[in-house]
Amino acid sequence: MSVPSSTILPRSNLISDDADDLLDFDGAAEILRAWGAGLTPDADLTVSQWADRHRMLSGRASAEPGRYRTARTPYMAEIMDRLSPGDRAQRIVFMKAAQVGATEAGNNWIGFAIHQAPGPMLAVQPTVELAKRNSRQRIDPLIDESPELRERVKPARSRDAGNTMLSKEFAGGILIMTGANSAVGLRSTPARYIFLDEVDAYPASADDEGDPVTLAEARSLTFAHRRKVFLVSTPTIRGMSRIERDYDASDQRRFFVPCPHCGAMQWLKFERLRWQKGQPETAEYHCEGCEQPIAEHHKTAMLEAGEWRATATAADPNTVGYHLSALYSPIGWLSWERIVRAWDAAQGSDEAIKAFRNTILGETWVETGEVPDWQRLYDQRENWKPGIVPAGGLFLTAGADVQKDRIEVDVWAWGRGLESWLVDHIVIEGGPDRHEAWGDLAELLGRTWPHERGAHLKIARLAIDTGYEAPAVYGWSRAQGFAQVAPVKGVEGFNRASPVSGPTYVDATEGGKRLRRGARLWTVAVSTFKAETYRFLRLERPTEEERADGATFSPGTVHLPHWVENEWLKQFVAEQLVTVRTKRGFARLEWQKLRERNEALDCRVYARAAAWIVGADRWTDDKWRDLEDQLGVADASADPAGQINRQAQATQGKRQSDWLGRRGGWF
C-alpha cells in the first residue's frame, strides 16, 4: 500500500491555523459569499416556478405591479412549464382571447432563459416598430425589476454592453427582437428559443422572402430536440388564421374546470353563459352536468382545480396546443357581465361580432365570401350630380390599376364610419410605355372635385398598383412625391391588425440607372379589403320613408352613382371567396375570379388602402369633426333645404384649406 504524501499537510494546517488572519481584510466576507454562491448549483426550476420566485411586475407594464403569481392565472402554469428545457415538447401553440396573460408568460420564459438556461433567443412581433415598443414597455422593465436578470444584462449606457433596443446580450446567449415584416431580422442568427407573438397579425410574406413563421422556425432546426418554439395569437379568420392551423394540428387541449355543485369537469363555452334579457349583471354559467347556475365568484376555486386535457391526437407528437377564451379571465380582469355587455353591444354589426369572437372567445371568424348581386347594386344606385362630392364625403382617395393598354382610376369619397361614395371613374388610354399617359395621371393629382357644400377637394392620396411594369410605376411615383402618391403591392391573406404595412424602400430605375431606396412601397393584404367591401355591400339600407323619418345609413355603406355602368358593376363583384385545401391538408381561403376583368374591385381596394395610409381608420372623433367643420357638413342637418349662402361656404372652405392643405393638399 502506498504511503500518502505528507508534503501538502503542513500547508493545509497552516491555512487552517491562520484562517482568521488570512480573512482579516475589507471585502473578505463578500468574497466568501460570492465563492459560496458560485459553488451552489442553480435550483432546478420550471418556468412557472422561476416566475413565482424571481419575476417582478413593473407598474410601467402591468395593471397589477408586484411579485408575479402563477396562482393568479393557474391555466398558464402548464403552458409555461412546457417551455422548460426538461419538457419534451418542442412547439407550444396557444390560441387565446385577448388579455389572458399570454404575453407575460412569454416574458417569463425570456427571463427564465436569461437566468437559468441561456441560449440564443428570437422574439418576433408583427412589425419592427411593435418590437421596439415591446422592448421599451415589456422587456426593459422585465430586466430592471428582476435583480437576477439585471446582473446578467448590462445597462444600455455601459460601453460595449451589448444592450440595445432590439438586442440583449447575456452570458451564454443573446435575445434578438425583430418584426415579422423584416426578413433580415428573421434570418439574422440561429436560435434555440423562438417566441412568436400575435402570429395572425404577421404579414403574408417578409420582404417577399416567404412566410415569417416558416423563416423564423428555420432558425431553430440546428438545435434539434433542444429547441423550443412558442406560438401565441388571438385568431382572425377561419382558413387564413396561422394560429388556428397550428392548433388544429396539435392535441387541441382545453382547460377543464369542476362544477362547484356536482364536480363535473367541463371546459367553458359561451353558449352556456346565460342572463336575463337586458340585464347583463345576471350572467351565470350553467353546468353541463347538473344544469345548475354557477355564479362568477366560484371562478377562482374552479380555476385552481382546473386541468388541461387533450381533445385530439396531434399530427406532430412534438407539438402541444392550447385554447382559452376570456370566460376564464380571473376575477378583477374581464367579468362575465362585461362579456355579456360586449356581446349585446355587438349585435347588428358583423364587424363587432367578429371582433367579439376573435378577442373574447379566442375563436376564428367565418367569412362567407358571398358575392353581392350586381343587378341589386344597379337597382340601389343613387342620384347626385356627376363629379360632385356628396355632403357626407369628407376627403378623397383614388386607386389606380395599371394595365397593358390603359390606366384605370376610381376616385372615392370617404366619410365617418368609412361610408363611401364613388365620385369619378377615369380611363387613361395608353399603357405604361406611353409617356403621355403618365402625364394625364399626374394631372389628376392637381385636379379638384366640387363638394356639395361649396368647397373643392383634391385627392388626399392616390394608391397605384405596382404589379405591372413596377419600374415605371416606381419612377412616376418618385417624380410626383410620396406625400400624395403611394405605390402599393397586393399580397394574399387577411391581416386585421394592419392590412397595410410599410412603407419599405425599394430600388427604382431612372434613365437606366438604378437608384438605391428609390421608391417607398406599401404592402396591402387585399383579401382583408375585398372581404370588407363585400360585407359593406350587404349592409341593410333604410328605405326612402325611413330616411324621411331621420334614419341614416349604416357605417361602411357603399354609395354608387346613377351614371355607373353595368360593366363596372360586374367588375366590382368579379371575385368570390372559396375554401381550398393545401398539399398538407389544411383549409385556407382564396379569392378566385368569376370573370376576367376585375379592375373596379382592384381600384376600390387600392383606394381603401389609401384611406388607411392617410389614417382614416385611426382618426379620433375630434379629427372627423374638424373635417366636417371645414366643409360645413355639420350645418347640413340644420339646413336641409340647402338655403345656405354657397359663396360664403366656398369662401370658408377656401380659407380653411390652408390648414389642411399644409397636411397633404386635400382642398
PDB file of C-alpha atoms in Angstrom, residues 394-395 414-415 460 611 614-624 627 660 666:
ATOM      1  CA  LEU A 394     -65.019  64.465 -46.213  1.00  0.00           C
ATOM      2  CA  PHE A 395     -61.901  63.555 -48.208  1.00  0.00           C
ATOM      3  CA  TRP A 414     -64.959  58.860 -47.555  1.00  0.00           C
ATOM      4  CA  GLY A 415     -66.940  59.926 -44.525  1.00  0.00           C
ATOM      5  CA  ALA A 460     -55.560  63.176 -50.477  1.00  0.00           C
ATOM      6  CA  ALA A 611     -57.633  55.810 -46.865  1.00  0.00           C
ATOM      7  CA  VAL A 614     -53.977  58.634 -44.709  1.00  0.00           C
ATOM      8  CA  GLY A 615     -55.061  57.445 -41.266  1.00  0.00           C
ATOM      9  CA  ALA A 616     -58.870  57.360 -41.503  1.00  0.00           C
ATOM     10  CA  ASP A 617     -59.088  54.065 -39.578  1.00  0.00           C
ATOM     11  CA  ARG A 618     -57.335  55.653 -36.616  1.00  0.00           C
ATOM     12  CA  TRP A 619     -58.774  59.175 -36.537  1.00  0.00           C
ATOM     13  CA  THR A 620     -60.422  60.413 -33.390  1.00  0.00           C
ATOM     14  CA  ASP A 621     -63.887  61.963 -33.253  1.00  0.00           C
ATOM     15  CA  ASP A 622     -62.241  65.388 -32.975  1.00  0.00           C
ATOM     16  CA  LYS A 623     -60.448  64.828 -36.280  1.00  0.00           C
ATOM     17  CA  TRP A 624     -63.658  63.891 -38.070  1.00  0.00           C
ATOM     18  CA  LEU A 627     -63.077  67.956 -41.280  1.00  0.00           C
ATOM     19  CA  LEU A 660     -55.413  71.098 -44.145  1.00  0.00           C
ATOM     20  CA  TRP A 666     -56.717  67.949 -49.863  1.00  0.00           C
TER      21      TRP A 666
END
